[in-house]
């Protein structure tokens, strides 16, 4: 069973959502100083890119 382009984008979206939520959780619960804001900002960026990947499914 091969993976087509929509399956690859679905997996990439899932992985990026997981990493984004993990970074936001690190920024919220682990790092209480200025570094926490950076972790949360990068996590939000990961979620934005995952949203774009999800929107591309079926169009690429």
Short mmCIF file of N, CA, C and O in Angstrom, two decimals:
data_model
loop_
_atom_site.label_atom_id
_atom_site.label_comp_id
_atom_site.label_asym_id
_atom_site.label_seq_id
_atom_site.Cartn_x
_atom_site.Cartn_y
_atom_site.Cartn_z
N UNK A 1 0.84 -1.18 0.00
CA UNK A 1 0.00 0.00 0.00
C UNK A 1 0.89 1.24 0.00
O UNK A 1 1.64 1.48 0.94
N UNK A 2 0.81 2.01 -1.05
CA UNK A 2 1.62 3.22 -1.16
C UNK A 2 0.90 4.42 -0.58
O UNK A 2 -0.31 4.43 -0.41
N UNK A 3 1.70 5.40 -0.28
CA UNK A 3 1.13 6.64 0.25
C UNK A 3 1.04 7.66 -0.88
O UNK A 3 2.02 7.93 -1.56
N UNK A 4 -0.15 8.20 -1.08
CA UNK A 4 -0.29 9.24 -2.09
C UNK A 4 -0.05 10.61 -1.44
O UNK A 4 0.23 10.72 -0.25
N UNK A 5 -0.16 11.66 -2.25
CA UNK A 5 0.19 12.99 -1.74
C UNK A 5 -0.76 13.47 -0.65
O UNK A 5 -0.34 14.18 0.27
N UNK A 6 -2.03 13.07 -0.69
CA UNK A 6 -2.95 13.48 0.37
C UNK A 6 -2.63 12.79 1.69
O UNK A 6 -2.77 13.40 2.76
N UNK A 7 -2.20 11.55 1.64
CA UNK A 7 -1.81 10.84 2.86
C UNK A 7 -0.57 11.46 3.47
O UNK A 7 -0.48 11.61 4.70
N UNK A 8 0.38 11.83 2.63
CA UNK A 8 1.60 12.48 3.13
C UNK A 8 1.26 13.81 3.79
O UNK A 8 1.76 14.13 4.88
N UNK A 9 0.39 14.61 3.17
CA UNK A 9 0.00 15.88 3.76
C UNK A 9 -0.78 15.67 5.06
O UNK A 9 -0.65 16.46 6.00
N UNK A 10 -1.59 14.63 5.13
CA UNK A 10 -2.33 14.35 6.36
C UNK A 10 -1.38 14.00 7.50
O UNK A 10 -1.55 14.49 8.63
N UNK A 11 -0.39 13.16 7.22
CA UNK A 11 0.59 12.81 8.26
C UNK A 11 1.41 14.03 8.66
O UNK A 11 1.71 14.22 9.84
N UNK A 12 1.81 14.84 7.69
CA UNK A 12 2.58 16.05 8.01
C UNK A 12 1.75 17.00 8.87
O UNK A 12 2.27 17.60 9.82
N UNK A 13 0.46 17.11 8.57
CA UNK A 13 -0.42 17.96 9.37
C UNK A 13 -0.52 17.45 10.80
O UNK A 13 -0.41 18.21 11.76
N UNK A 14 -0.70 16.14 10.95
CA UNK A 14 -0.80 15.55 12.29
C UNK A 14 0.48 15.76 13.10
O UNK A 14 0.44 16.16 14.27
N UNK A 15 1.62 15.53 12.46
CA UNK A 15 2.90 15.68 13.17
C UNK A 15 3.12 17.14 13.56
O UNK A 15 3.57 17.44 14.67
N UNK A 16 2.79 18.08 12.67
CA UNK A 16 3.00 19.49 12.98
C UNK A 16 2.05 19.97 14.07
O UNK A 16 2.43 20.81 14.89
N UNK A 17 0.82 19.46 14.10
CA UNK A 17 -0.09 19.81 15.19
C UNK A 17 0.46 19.30 16.52
O UNK A 17 0.45 20.00 17.53
N UNK A 18 0.96 18.06 16.53
CA UNK A 18 1.53 17.49 17.75
C UNK A 18 2.73 18.30 18.24
O UNK A 18 2.83 18.64 19.42
N UNK A 19 3.63 18.64 17.32
CA UNK A 19 4.82 19.42 17.71
C UNK A 19 4.42 20.82 18.16
O UNK A 19 4.95 21.34 19.15
N UNK A 20 3.47 21.43 17.48
CA UNK A 20 3.02 22.77 17.86
C UNK A 20 2.40 22.81 19.24
O UNK A 20 2.71 23.69 20.05
N UNK A 21 1.54 21.84 19.53
CA UNK A 21 0.93 21.79 20.86
C UNK A 21 1.96 21.47 21.93
O UNK A 21 1.88 21.99 23.06
N UNK A 22 2.94 20.64 21.59
CA UNK A 22 4.00 20.33 22.55
C UNK A 22 4.83 21.58 22.86
O UNK A 22 5.18 21.82 24.03
N UNK A 23 5.15 22.38 21.85
CA UNK A 23 5.92 23.60 22.09
C UNK A 23 5.13 24.62 22.90
O UNK A 23 5.68 25.30 23.78
N UNK A 24 3.84 24.72 22.63
CA UNK A 24 3.01 25.64 23.41
C UNK A 24 2.94 25.17 24.86
O UNK A 24 3.02 25.97 25.80
N UNK A 25 2.83 23.86 25.07
CA UNK A 25 2.79 23.33 26.43
C UNK A 25 4.13 23.56 27.15
O UNK A 25 4.15 23.90 28.34
N UNK A 26 5.24 23.40 26.43
CA UNK A 26 6.55 23.70 27.03
C UNK A 26 6.63 25.16 27.44
O UNK A 26 7.12 25.49 28.53
N UNK A 27 6.18 26.04 26.57
CA UNK A 27 6.23 27.46 26.89
C UNK A 27 5.32 27.83 28.04
O UNK A 27 5.62 28.74 28.82
N UNK A 28 4.20 27.13 28.19
CA UNK A 28 3.25 27.47 29.24
C UNK A 28 3.61 26.86 30.59
O UNK A 28 3.42 27.49 31.63
N UNK A 29 4.11 25.62 30.58
CA UNK A 29 4.28 24.90 31.84
C UNK A 29 5.73 24.69 32.27
O UNK A 29 5.98 24.46 33.44
N UNK A 30 6.66 24.76 31.36
CA UNK A 30 8.05 24.45 31.72
C UNK A 30 8.90 25.70 31.89
O UNK A 30 9.62 25.84 32.85
N UNK A 31 8.81 26.60 30.93
CA UNK A 31 9.66 27.79 30.95
C UNK A 31 8.81 29.01 31.33
O UNK A 31 7.96 29.44 30.57
N UNK A 32 9.05 29.53 32.51
CA UNK A 32 8.24 30.63 33.01
C UNK A 32 8.82 32.00 32.67
O UNK A 32 8.21 33.02 32.97
N UNK A 33 10.00 32.03 32.08
CA UNK A 33 10.64 33.30 31.80
C UNK A 33 10.38 33.69 30.34
O UNK A 33 9.42 33.23 29.73
N UNK A 34 11.24 34.53 29.81
CA UNK A 34 11.05 35.04 28.45
C UNK A 34 11.12 33.92 27.42
O UNK A 34 10.46 33.99 26.38
N UNK A 35 11.86 32.87 27.69
CA UNK A 35 11.98 31.76 26.74
C UNK A 35 10.62 31.11 26.49
O UNK A 35 10.38 30.58 25.41
N UNK A 36 9.74 31.14 27.46
CA UNK A 36 8.41 30.56 27.29
C UNK A 36 7.62 31.24 26.19
O UNK A 36 6.87 30.60 25.45
N UNK A 37 7.79 32.57 26.05
CA UNK A 37 7.11 33.28 24.97
C UNK A 37 7.62 32.83 23.62
O UNK A 37 6.85 32.70 22.66
N UNK A 38 8.91 32.57 23.53
CA UNK A 38 9.48 32.09 22.26
C UNK A 38 8.97 30.71 21.90
O UNK A 38 8.62 30.46 20.74
N UNK A 39 8.92 29.82 22.89
CA UNK A 39 8.39 28.48 22.62
C UNK A 39 6.94 28.56 22.16
O UNK A 39 6.52 27.87 21.22
N UNK A 40 6.14 29.39 22.84
CA UNK A 40 4.73 29.51 22.47
C UNK A 40 4.58 30.12 21.07
O UNK A 40 3.72 29.68 20.29
N UNK A 41 5.40 31.09 20.73
CA UNK A 41 5.31 31.72 19.41
C UNK A 41 5.67 30.73 18.31
O UNK A 41 5.00 30.67 17.27
N UNK A 42 6.70 29.93 18.53
CA UNK A 42 7.08 28.92 17.53
C UNK A 42 5.99 27.86 17.43
O UNK A 42 5.67 27.38 16.33
N UNK A 43 5.37 27.51 18.55
CA UNK A 43 4.27 26.54 18.53
C UNK A 43 3.09 27.05 17.73
O UNK A 43 2.48 26.31 16.96
N UNK A 44 2.77 28.33 17.87
CA UNK A 44 1.68 28.92 17.08
C UNK A 44 2.04 28.92 15.60
O UNK A 44 1.20 28.67 14.73
N UNK A 45 3.31 29.15 15.29
CA UNK A 45 3.76 29.08 13.89
C UNK A 45 3.61 27.68 13.32
O UNK A 45 3.20 27.51 12.16
N UNK A 46 3.92 26.66 14.12
CA UNK A 46 3.74 25.28 13.67
C UNK A 46 2.26 25.01 13.38
O UNK A 46 1.92 24.35 12.39
N UNK A 47 1.37 25.50 14.24
CA UNK A 47 -0.06 25.29 14.00
C UNK A 47 -0.52 26.00 12.74
O UNK A 47 -1.38 25.48 12.01
N UNK A 48 0.04 27.18 12.45
CA UNK A 48 -0.33 27.90 11.24
C UNK A 48 0.10 27.13 9.99
O UNK A 48 -0.64 27.03 9.01
N UNK A 49 1.31 26.58 10.01
CA UNK A 49 1.78 25.79 8.86
C UNK A 49 0.96 24.51 8.72
O UNK A 49 0.65 24.09 7.61
N UNK A 50 0.58 23.90 9.84
CA UNK A 50 -0.27 22.71 9.77
C UNK A 50 -1.62 23.05 9.17
O UNK A 50 -2.20 22.24 8.41
N UNK A 51 -2.13 24.23 9.46
CA UNK A 51 -3.41 24.67 8.87
C UNK A 51 -3.27 24.80 7.36
O UNK A 51 -4.16 24.39 6.60
N UNK A 52 -2.15 25.32 6.90
CA UNK A 52 -1.91 25.45 5.46
C UNK A 52 -1.80 24.07 4.82
O UNK A 52 -2.38 23.83 3.75
N UNK A 53 -1.09 23.14 5.46
CA UNK A 53 -0.99 21.78 4.93
C UNK A 53 -2.37 21.15 4.82
O UNK A 53 -2.68 20.45 3.85
N UNK A 54 -3.21 21.37 5.83
CA UNK A 54 -4.55 20.79 5.80
C UNK A 54 -5.37 21.40 4.65
O UNK A 54 -6.15 20.71 4.01
N UNK A 55 -5.19 22.69 4.40
CA UNK A 55 -5.93 23.34 3.31
C UNK A 55 -5.45 22.87 1.95
O UNK A 55 -6.20 22.92 0.97
N UNK A 56 -4.20 22.40 1.84
CA UNK A 56 -3.66 21.95 0.56
C UNK A 56 -4.10 20.54 0.18
O UNK A 56 -3.93 20.15 -0.97
N UNK A 57 -4.63 19.80 1.13
CA UNK A 57 -5.02 18.42 0.80
C UNK A 57 -6.07 18.43 -0.30
O UNK A 57 -7.06 19.16 -0.24
N UNK A 58 -5.86 17.65 -1.32
CA UNK A 58 -6.78 17.57 -2.44
C UNK A 58 -6.54 18.59 -3.53
O UNK A 58 -7.15 18.51 -4.58
N UNK A 59 -5.68 19.56 -3.32
CA UNK A 59 -5.44 20.60 -4.32
C UNK A 59 -4.07 20.49 -4.95
O UNK A 59 -3.81 21.12 -5.96
N UNK A 60 -3.18 19.75 -4.33
CA UNK A 60 -1.82 19.66 -4.86
C UNK A 60 -1.74 18.47 -5.81
O UNK A 60 -2.28 17.44 -5.57
#
